[in-house]
Coordinates of N, CA and C in Angstrom, one line a residue:
M386 N 55.7 163.6 -23.0 CA 55.2 164.5 -24.0 C 56.1 165.8 -23.9
T387 N 56.5 166.2 -25.1 CA 57.3 167.5 -25.1 C 56.4 168.7 -25.2
K388 N 57.0 169.8 -24.8 CA 56.3 171.1 -24.9 C 55.9 171.4 -26.3
T389 N 56.8 171.0 -27.3 CA 56.5 171.2 -28.7 C 55.3 170.4 -29.1
T390 N 55.2 169.2 -28.7 CA 54.1 168.3 -29.0 C 52.8 168.9 -28.5
F391 N 52.8 169.3 -27.2 CA 51.7 169.9 -26.6 C 51.2 171.2 -27.4
N392 N 52.2 172.0 -27.8 CA 51.8 173.2 -28.5 C 51.2 172.9 -29.8
F393 N 51.7 171.9 -30.5 CA 51.2 171.4 -31.8 C 49.7 171.0 -31.6
V394 N 49.5 170.2 -30.6 CA 48.1 169.6 -30.3 C 47.2 170.8 -30.0
L395 N 47.6 171.7 -29.2 CA 46.7 172.8 -28.8 C 46.4 173.7 -30.1
I396 N 47.4 174.0 -30.9 CA 47.2 174.8 -32.1 C 46.3 174.0 -33.0
A397 N 46.5 172.7 -33.2 CA 45.6 171.9 -34.1 C 44.2 171.9 -33.6
Y398 N 44.0 171.9 -32.3 CA 42.6 171.9 -31.7 C 42.0 173.2 -32.1
L399 N 42.7 174.3 -31.8 CA 42.1 175.6 -32.1 C 41.8 175.9 -33.6
N400 N 42.7 175.4 -34.4 CA 42.5 175.5 -35.8 C 41.3 174.6 -36.3
A401 N 41.1 173.4 -35.7 CA 40.1 172.5 -36.0 C 38.7 173.1 -35.7
T402 N 38.6 173.8 -34.6 CA 37.3 174.4 -34.3 C 37.1 175.8 -35.0
K403 N 38.1 176.2 -35.8 CA 38.0 177.4 -36.6 C 37.7 178.6 -35.8
R404 N 38.1 178.6 -34.5 CA 37.8 179.8 -33.7 C 39.0 180.7 -33.7
I405 N 40.2 180.2 -33.5 CA 41.4 181.1 -33.5 C 42.6 180.3 -34.0
S406 N 43.6 181.0 -34.5 CA 44.9 180.4 -34.8 C 45.9 181.1 -34.0
I407 N 46.7 180.4 -33.2 CA 47.7 181.1 -32.3 C 49.1 180.5 -32.4
T408 N 50.0 181.2 -31.9 CA 51.3 180.8 -31.7 C 51.6 180.8 -30.2
L409 N 52.1 179.7 -29.6 CA 52.3 179.6 -28.2 C 53.8 179.8 -27.9
Q410 N 54.1 180.4 -26.8 CA 55.5 180.4 -26.3 C 55.5 179.5 -25.1
T411 N 56.6 178.8 -24.9 CA 56.6 177.7 -23.9 C 57.4 178.1 -22.7
E412 N 57.9 179.3 -22.6 CA 58.6 179.7 -21.4 C 57.6 180.3 -20.4
A413 N 56.9 179.4 -19.7 CA 55.7 179.8 -18.9 C 55.8 179.2 -17.5
M414 N 56.9 179.2 -16.9 CA 57.0 178.6 -15.6 C 56.8 179.7 -14.5
Y415 N 56.0 180.7 -14.8 CA 55.7 181.8 -13.9 C 54.2 182.1 -13.9
K416 N 53.8 182.8 -12.9 CA 52.3 183.1 -12.9 C 52.2 184.4 -13.7
P417 N 51.5 184.3 -14.9 CA 51.4 185.5 -15.7 C 50.5 186.6 -15.0
N418 N 50.7 187.8 -15.5 CA 50.0 189.0 -14.9 C 48.5 188.9 -15.1
H419 N 48.1 188.3 -16.2 CA 46.6 188.3 -16.5 C 45.9 187.1 -16.0
A420 N 46.4 186.5 -15.0 CA 45.7 185.3 -14.4 C 44.4 185.8 -13.7
N421 N 43.4 185.0 -13.6 CA 42.1 185.3 -13.0 C 42.1 185.0 -11.6
A422 N 41.8 186.0 -10.7 CA 41.8 185.8 -9.3 C 40.8 184.7 -8.8
E423 N 39.7 184.5 -9.5 CA 38.8 183.5 -9.2 C 39.4 182.1 -9.5
A424 N 40.1 182.0 -10.6 CA 40.8 180.7 -10.9 C 41.9 180.4 -10.0
D425 N 42.5 181.5 -9.4 CA 43.6 181.3 -8.4 C 43.2 180.3 -7.3
V426 N 41.9 180.4 -6.9 CA 41.4 179.6 -5.8 C 41.6 178.1 -6.1
F427 N 41.4 177.7 -7.4 CA 41.6 176.3 -7.8 C 43.1 175.9 -7.5
F428 N 44.0 176.8 -7.9 CA 45.4 176.4 -7.8 C 45.9 176.5 -6.4
T429 N 45.2 177.1 -5.5 CA 45.7 177.1 -4.1 C 44.9 176.2 -3.2
D430 N 43.5 176.1 -3.5 CA 42.7 175.3 -2.6 C 42.1 174.1 -3.2
G431 N 42.2 173.9 -4.5 CA 41.6 172.8 -5.2 C 40.2 173.1 -5.7
C432 N 39.5 172.1 -6.2 CA 38.2 172.3 -6.8 C 37.0 172.4 -5.8
G433 N 37.3 172.0 -4.6 CA 36.3 172.1 -3.5 C 35.2 171.0 -3.6
R434 N 35.4 170.0 -4.4 CA 34.4 168.9 -4.4 C 34.7 167.7 -3.5
C435 N 35.8 167.8 -2.8 CA 36.1 166.7 -1.8 C 36.6 167.3 -0.5
S436 N 36.7 166.5 0.5 CA 37.1 166.9 1.8 C 38.6 167.3 1.9
L437 N 39.4 167.0 0.8 CA 40.8 167.4 0.8 C 41.1 168.8 0.4
G438 N 40.0 169.4 -0.2 CA 40.2 170.8 -0.7 C 40.7 171.7 0.4
G439 N 41.7 172.6 0.1 CA 42.2 173.5 1.0 C 43.3 172.9 2.0
T440 N 43.6 171.6 1.8 CA 44.6 171.0 2.7 C 45.8 170.6 1.8
P441 N 46.9 170.3 2.5 CA 48.1 169.9 1.7 C 47.9 168.6 1.0
A442 N 46.9 167.8 1.3 CA 46.7 166.5 0.6 C 45.9 166.7 -0.7
C443 N 45.4 167.9 -1.0 CA 44.7 168.1 -2.2 C 45.5 167.8 -3.4
K444 N 44.9 167.2 -4.4 CA 45.7 166.8 -5.6 C 46.3 167.9 -6.4
V445 N 45.8 169.2 -6.3 CA 46.4 170.3 -7.0 C 47.8 170.5 -6.5
H446 N 48.1 170.1 -5.2 CA 49.4 170.3 -4.7 C 50.4 169.2 -5.2
T447 N 49.9 168.1 -5.5 CA 50.7 167.0 -6.1 C 51.2 167.4 -7.5
W448 N 50.4 168.1 -8.2 CA 50.7 168.4 -9.6 C 51.0 169.9 -9.8
H449 N 51.4 170.6 -8.8 CA 51.6 172.1 -8.8 C 52.5 172.5 -10.0
Q450 N 53.6 171.9 -10.1 CA 54.5 172.3 -11.2 C 53.9 172.1 -12.6
E451 N 53.3 171.0 -12.8 CA 52.7 170.7 -14.1 C 51.5 171.7 -14.4
L452 N 50.7 171.9 -13.3 CA 49.6 172.9 -13.5 C 50.1 174.3 -13.8
A453 N 51.1 174.7 -13.1 CA 51.7 176.1 -13.3 C 52.2 176.2 -14.8
L454 N 52.9 175.2 -15.3 CA 53.4 175.3 -16.6 C 52.2 175.3 -17.6
L455 N 51.3 174.4 -17.5 CA 50.1 174.4 -18.4 C 49.3 175.7 -18.3
R456 N 49.1 176.2 -17.1 CA 48.4 177.5 -17.0 C 49.1 178.6 -17.7
G457 N 50.4 178.7 -17.5 CA 51.1 179.7 -18.2 C 51.0 179.6 -19.8
I458 N 51.1 178.4 -20.3 CA 51.0 178.2 -21.7 C 49.6 178.6 -22.2
L459 N 48.6 178.2 -21.4 CA 47.2 178.6 -21.8 C 47.0 180.1 -21.8
L460 N 47.5 180.7 -20.8 CA 47.3 182.2 -20.7 C 48.0 182.9 -21.8
Q461 N 49.2 182.4 -22.2 CA 49.9 183.1 -23.2 C 49.3 182.8 -24.6
S462 N 48.4 181.9 -24.7 CA 47.7 181.6 -25.9 C 46.7 182.6 -26.3
G463 N 46.3 183.5 -25.3 CA 45.3 184.4 -25.6 C 43.9 184.0 -25.2
L464 N 43.7 182.8 -24.6 CA 42.5 182.4 -24.1 C 42.2 183.1 -22.8
T465 N 40.9 183.3 -22.5 CA 40.5 183.9 -21.2 C 40.3 182.9 -20.1
E466 N 41.0 183.2 -19.0 CA 40.9 182.2 -17.9 C 39.7 182.6 -16.9
T467 N 38.9 181.6 -16.5 CA 37.9 181.8 -15.6 C 37.8 180.5 -14.7
R468 N 36.9 180.4 -13.8 CA 36.7 179.2 -13.0 C 35.3 178.7 -13.2
K469 N 35.2 177.5 -13.7 CA 33.9 176.8 -13.8 C 34.0 175.4 -13.3
W470 N 32.9 174.9 -12.7 CA 32.8 173.6 -12.1 C 34.0 173.3 -11.1
G471 N 34.5 174.4 -10.5 CA 35.5 174.3 -9.5 C 36.9 174.3 -10.1
V472 N 37.1 174.2 -11.4 CA 38.5 174.1 -12.0 C 38.7 175.3 -12.9
A473 N 39.9 175.5 -13.3 CA 40.3 176.5 -14.3 C 39.7 176.2 -15.7
C474 N 39.0 177.1 -16.3 CA 38.4 177.0 -17.6 C 39.0 178.1 -18.5
Y475 N 39.3 177.7 -19.7 CA 39.9 178.7 -20.7 C 38.9 178.8 -21.8
M476 N 38.6 180.0 -22.1 CA 37.6 180.3 -23.1 C 38.1 181.2 -24.2
H477 N 37.4 181.1 -25.4 CA 37.7 182.0 -26.5 C 36.3 182.7 -26.7
G478 N 36.2 184.0 -26.4 CA 34.9 184.7 -26.4 C 34.0 184.0 -25.4
K479 N 32.8 183.6 -25.8 CA 31.9 182.9 -24.9 C 32.0 181.4 -25.0
H480 N 33.0 180.9 -25.7 CA 33.1 179.5 -25.9 C 34.1 178.8 -25.0
N481 N 33.7 177.8 -24.3 CA 34.6 177.0 -23.5 C 35.5 176.2 -24.4
V482 N 36.8 176.2 -24.2 CA 37.8 175.5 -25.0 C 38.4 174.3 -24.3
V483 N 38.9 174.6 -23.0 CA 39.7 173.6 -22.3 C 39.6 173.8 -20.8
L484 N 39.5 172.7 -20.1 CA 39.6 172.7 -18.6 C 41.0 172.3 -18.2
L485 N 41.5 172.9 -17.1 CA 42.8 172.4 -16.6 C 42.5 171.9 -15.2
G486 N 42.8 170.6 -15.0 CA 42.5 170.0 -13.7 C 43.5 169.0 -13.2
A487 N 43.3 168.4 -12.1 CA 44.2 167.5 -11.4 C 43.4 166.3 -11.0
L488 N 44.0 165.1 -11.3 CA 43.5 163.8 -10.8 C 44.5 163.3 -9.8
K489 N 44.2 162.2 -9.2 CA 45.2 161.6 -8.3 C 46.5 161.2 -9.0
S490 N 46.4 160.7 -10.3 CA 47.5 160.2 -11.0 C 48.1 161.2 -12.0
C491 N 47.5 162.3 -12.2 CA 48.1 163.2 -13.2 C 47.4 164.6 -13.2
A492 N 48.0 165.5 -13.9 CA 47.3 166.8 -14.3 C 46.7 166.6 -15.6
T493 N 45.6 167.3 -15.9 CA 44.9 167.0 -17.2 C 44.5 168.3 -17.9
L494 N 44.4 168.2 -19.2 CA 43.8 169.2 -20.0 C 42.6 168.5 -20.7
S495 N 41.4 169.0 -20.5 CA 40.2 168.4 -21.0 C 39.6 169.3 -22.1
F496 N 39.7 168.9 -23.3 CA 39.2 169.7 -24.4 C 37.7 169.4 -24.7
F497 N 36.9 170.4 -24.7 CA 35.5 170.3 -24.9 C 35.2 169.6 -26.3
K498 N 35.9 170.0 -27.3 CA 35.7 169.5 -28.7 C 37.0 168.8 -29.2
G499 N 37.5 168.0 -28.3 CA 38.8 167.3 -28.6 C 38.7 166.3 -29.7
S500 N 37.5 165.8 -30.0 CA 37.3 164.8 -31.0 C 37.6 165.4 -32.4
L501 N 37.6 166.8 -32.5 CA 37.8 167.4 -33.7 C 39.3 167.6 -34.0
M502 N 40.1 167.3 -33.0 CA 41.6 167.6 -33.1 C 42.3 166.4 -33.9
H503 N 43.3 166.8 -34.6 CA 44.1 165.9 -35.3 C 45.0 165.2 -34.2
N504 N 44.9 163.9 -34.1 CA 45.5 163.2 -33.0 C 46.4 162.0 -33.4
P505 N 47.4 162.2 -34.3 CA 48.1 161.0 -34.8 C 48.9 160.3 -33.8
E506 N 49.4 161.0 -32.7 CA 50.2 160.3 -31.7 C 49.3 159.7 -30.6
K507 N 48.0 159.8 -30.7 CA 47.1 159.2 -29.7 C 47.3 159.7 -28.3
L508 N 47.5 161.1 -28.2 CA 47.7 161.7 -26.9 C 46.4 162.1 -26.3
L509 N 45.3 162.2 -27.1 CA 44.0 162.5 -26.5 C 43.3 161.3 -26.2
I510 N 42.6 161.3 -25.0 CA 42.0 160.1 -24.5 C 40.5 160.4 -24.4
K511 N 39.7 159.5 -24.8 CA 38.2 159.6 -24.7 C 37.9 159.3 -23.2
P512 N 37.2 160.2 -22.5 CA 36.9 160.0 -21.1 C 36.1 158.7 -20.7
G513 N 35.2 158.4 -21.6 CA 34.3 157.2 -21.3 C 33.6 156.8 -22.6
E514 N 33.0 155.7 -22.6 CA 32.4 155.2 -23.8 C 31.2 156.0 -24.3
N515 N 30.6 156.8 -23.4 CA 29.4 157.6 -23.8 C 29.9 159.1 -24.2
S516 N 31.1 159.4 -24.1 CA 31.6 160.7 -24.4 C 31.6 160.8 -25.9
Q517 N 31.2 162.0 -26.4 CA 31.1 162.2 -27.8 C 32.3 163.1 -28.3
A518 N 32.3 164.3 -27.8 CA 33.3 165.3 -28.3 C 34.5 165.5 -27.4
A519 N 34.3 165.3 -26.1 CA 35.4 165.6 -25.2 C 36.6 164.6 -25.3
R520 N 37.8 165.2 -25.1 CA 39.0 164.4 -25.0 C 39.9 165.1 -24.0
Y521 N 40.8 164.3 -23.4 CA 41.7 164.9 -22.4 C 43.1 164.3 -22.6
M522 N 44.1 165.1 -22.1 CA 45.5 164.7 -22.1 C 46.0 164.6 -20.7
K523 N 46.8 163.6 -20.4 CA 47.4 163.4 -19.1 C 48.9 164.0 -19.1
F524 N 49.2 164.6 -17.9 CA 50.6 165.1 -17.7 C 51.1 164.6 -16.4
T525 N 52.2 163.9 -16.4 CA 52.7 163.4 -15.1 C 54.1 164.0 -14.8
T526 N 54.6 164.8 -15.7 CA 55.9 165.4 -15.5 C 55.9 166.7 -16.3
P527 N 56.7 167.7 -15.8 CA 56.7 169.0 -16.5 C 57.5 169.1 -17.7
E528 N 58.1 168.0 -18.1 CA 59.0 167.9 -19.3 C 58.2 167.8 -20.6

């Protein structure tokens, strides 16, 4: 997936929920100044839900580059970063928009109302058969 495709999908999501319309910049391979210290814990120690948290074997270290890029893009979008359920959560006002997480096989963006997004390239995945609105995207390379 290209950065341009990701930007288009994120903008489409935000427009679909009629909360905000944004323009993203993709030069985000650095830690922005307005990162949340509480969310930093996720990027250094993991979510804390398994015994690997805080160790080099934690899955956040496997996907460090991808998570850093995605975090930078999300912070540049104007969303507010916080930490919920052990992972980085990005909000608009009081509304949760997207979670940034790491699985064994990929880094993920999980959209709370992803079913509202225009998804012609089928990049958004339904997490399970009982999921209604949530959708997520997989990232296995920073390209």
